[in-house]
């Protein structure tokens, strides 16, 4: 504000009544007093007494922080539209206005029915829209829309076929950009118990809601405390009882509904007494490609058995079935002779004298049994 012909003692600013004054400060952020002067309905006049009379030609700066509540805020699925705040300095004859709109990166901003303002290039990285005007009157509306969330999912499943059950540990690592997500829909095959529980890292999971079964898959809605952007990991552990030890077992694969891209891997473990027959196919029934276990991404999972197969998955609709042949346990020798030296001496009378030297590897053996040829007599034994 710069007066030209007469000193200025107070500064008046008219603003819509919906806007609330949070603070008024000077050029050095010093707090200034202010009061509301009654005006016509729908308009408030803020009168700010200056510290001293502002002489003609001198300049002062006054900063106002304003706020208003907007219906539908924060922005979710529906756009939010509100009018531009029209601030008028009734004491001013010449006005130069710069109108700047800034906001979070997960929101899109547009203006509607703008009059009295001209769009100009942005002057800073944090600016989303910038207008300027030399008119004292202007109007328009701002439309705020949340950007569409884009989600890439990597699912890793670890499966182990025990005698009585199938054990599965399932991970889904999500990379979320755009407007973020407040909820996710995840699914597992219908054979998975509805009591399955999910955990998350990268977002606070506050609610898990069971949904209807669709196309043979059981769905859950996962609700988060705040909108999630960036990396998010979800996992669950599932144990499914086996009714027939000789039958094929279908492994439950984890899917996230609405993902823009999905890939991952399925890992099959087996015990030392198992021989597995594995069938891994994609949604078109084509075999999944095998991959090196060293190419698996690091996961907070501890292997229980040896890895026998790793298959790469692309998209959704993949399947993994496993059947087993289990071998009975056999006794393992606890004493093994690795070397035997036999020396035989024949006397003139035809008698035989023999010395046998055994090199043994023993495990948990307390005594040894030696069987001699028929008619032989043991002279001595040393250990």
Tab-separated table of N, CA and C in Angstrom, residues 31 43 52-53 65 70 99 107 137-138 143 160 166 182 224 226 244 270 273-274 283 289 301 325 346 363:
chain	number	residue	atom	x	y	z
A	31	UNK	N	2.876	-8.747	14.711
A	31	UNK	CA	1.415	-8.811	14.778
A	31	UNK	C	0.816	-7.411	14.785
A	43	UNK	N	-20.407	-9.559	3.515
A	43	UNK	CA	-19.094	-8.928	3.388
A	43	UNK	C	-18.625	-8.449	4.751
A	52	UNK	N	1.847	4.050	12.682
A	52	UNK	CA	1.965	5.505	12.569
A	52	UNK	C	1.417	5.939	11.228
A	53	UNK	N	1.215	7.209	11.070
A	53	UNK	CA	0.688	7.698	9.800
A	53	UNK	C	1.663	7.374	8.676
A	65	UNK	N	-3.648	-13.682	6.937
A	65	UNK	CA	-3.837	-15.132	6.826
A	65	UNK	C	-5.317	-15.413	7.048
A	70	UNK	N	-14.600	-25.551	3.523
A	70	UNK	CA	-15.185	-25.880	2.227
A	70	UNK	C	-15.903	-27.212	2.350
A	99	UNK	N	-2.574	-13.383	-8.231
A	99	UNK	CA	-3.389	-14.410	-7.581
A	99	UNK	C	-2.721	-15.756	-7.830
A	107	UNK	N	-3.246	-33.523	-5.881
A	107	UNK	CA	-4.469	-32.839	-6.292
A	107	UNK	C	-4.247	-32.112	-7.612
A	137	UNK	N	-12.050	-5.529	-9.426
A	137	UNK	CA	-13.094	-6.536	-9.304
A	137	UNK	C	-12.713	-7.749	-10.151
A	138	UNK	N	-12.862	-8.910	-9.598
A	138	UNK	CA	-12.624	-10.156	-10.319
A	138	UNK	C	-13.488	-11.234	-9.682
A	143	UNK	N	-11.744	-25.459	-8.998
A	143	UNK	CA	-12.180	-26.853	-8.955
A	143	UNK	C	-10.981	-27.720	-8.587
A	160	UNK	N	4.413	-74.337	1.575
A	160	UNK	CA	5.039	-75.537	2.134
A	160	UNK	C	3.946	-76.566	2.395
A	166	UNK	N	-1.453	-77.263	4.357
A	166	UNK	CA	-0.661	-76.425	3.460
A	166	UNK	C	-0.413	-75.104	4.167
A	182	UNK	N	-7.080	-44.657	0.245
A	182	UNK	CA	-7.522	-44.806	1.631
A	182	UNK	C	-7.955	-46.233	1.925
A	224	UNK	N	-7.407	-47.761	5.706
A	224	UNK	CA	-6.237	-47.171	6.343
A	224	UNK	C	-6.616	-45.866	7.032
A	226	UNK	N	-5.003	-43.037	7.108
A	226	UNK	CA	-4.752	-41.882	6.252
A	226	UNK	C	-4.502	-42.364	4.831
A	244	UNK	N	-7.044	-85.104	1.914
A	244	UNK	CA	-6.570	-86.295	1.217
A	244	UNK	C	-5.093	-86.093	0.912
A	270	UNK	N	10.063	-77.839	0.050
A	270	UNK	CA	9.818	-79.269	0.247
A	270	UNK	C	10.791	-79.807	1.276
A	273	UNK	N	12.150	-85.607	2.761
A	273	UNK	CA	11.467	-86.865	2.458
A	273	UNK	C	10.350	-86.678	1.441
A	274	UNK	N	10.335	-85.540	0.720
A	274	UNK	CA	9.266	-85.255	-0.230
A	274	UNK	C	9.789	-85.188	-1.659
A	283	UNK	N	-3.069	-67.214	-16.519
A	283	UNK	CA	-4.512	-67.161	-16.752
A	283	UNK	C	-4.904	-67.821	-18.069
A	289	UNK	N	7.144	-69.292	-16.206
A	289	UNK	CA	8.587	-69.430	-16.337
A	289	UNK	C	9.227	-69.577	-14.965
A	301	UNK	N	10.885	-63.161	5.650
A	301	UNK	CA	10.387	-64.534	5.732
A	301	UNK	C	11.559	-65.466	5.953
A	325	UNK	N	4.941	-87.041	-3.255
A	325	UNK	CA	5.277	-88.422	-2.937
A	325	UNK	C	6.205	-88.367	-1.741
A	346	UNK	N	50.832	-118.215	6.918
A	346	UNK	CA	50.618	-119.664	6.879
A	346	UNK	C	51.876	-120.345	7.445
A	363	UNK	N	29.094	-93.232	15.232
A	363	UNK	CA	28.193	-92.185	15.728
A	363	UNK	C	27.281	-92.812	16.775
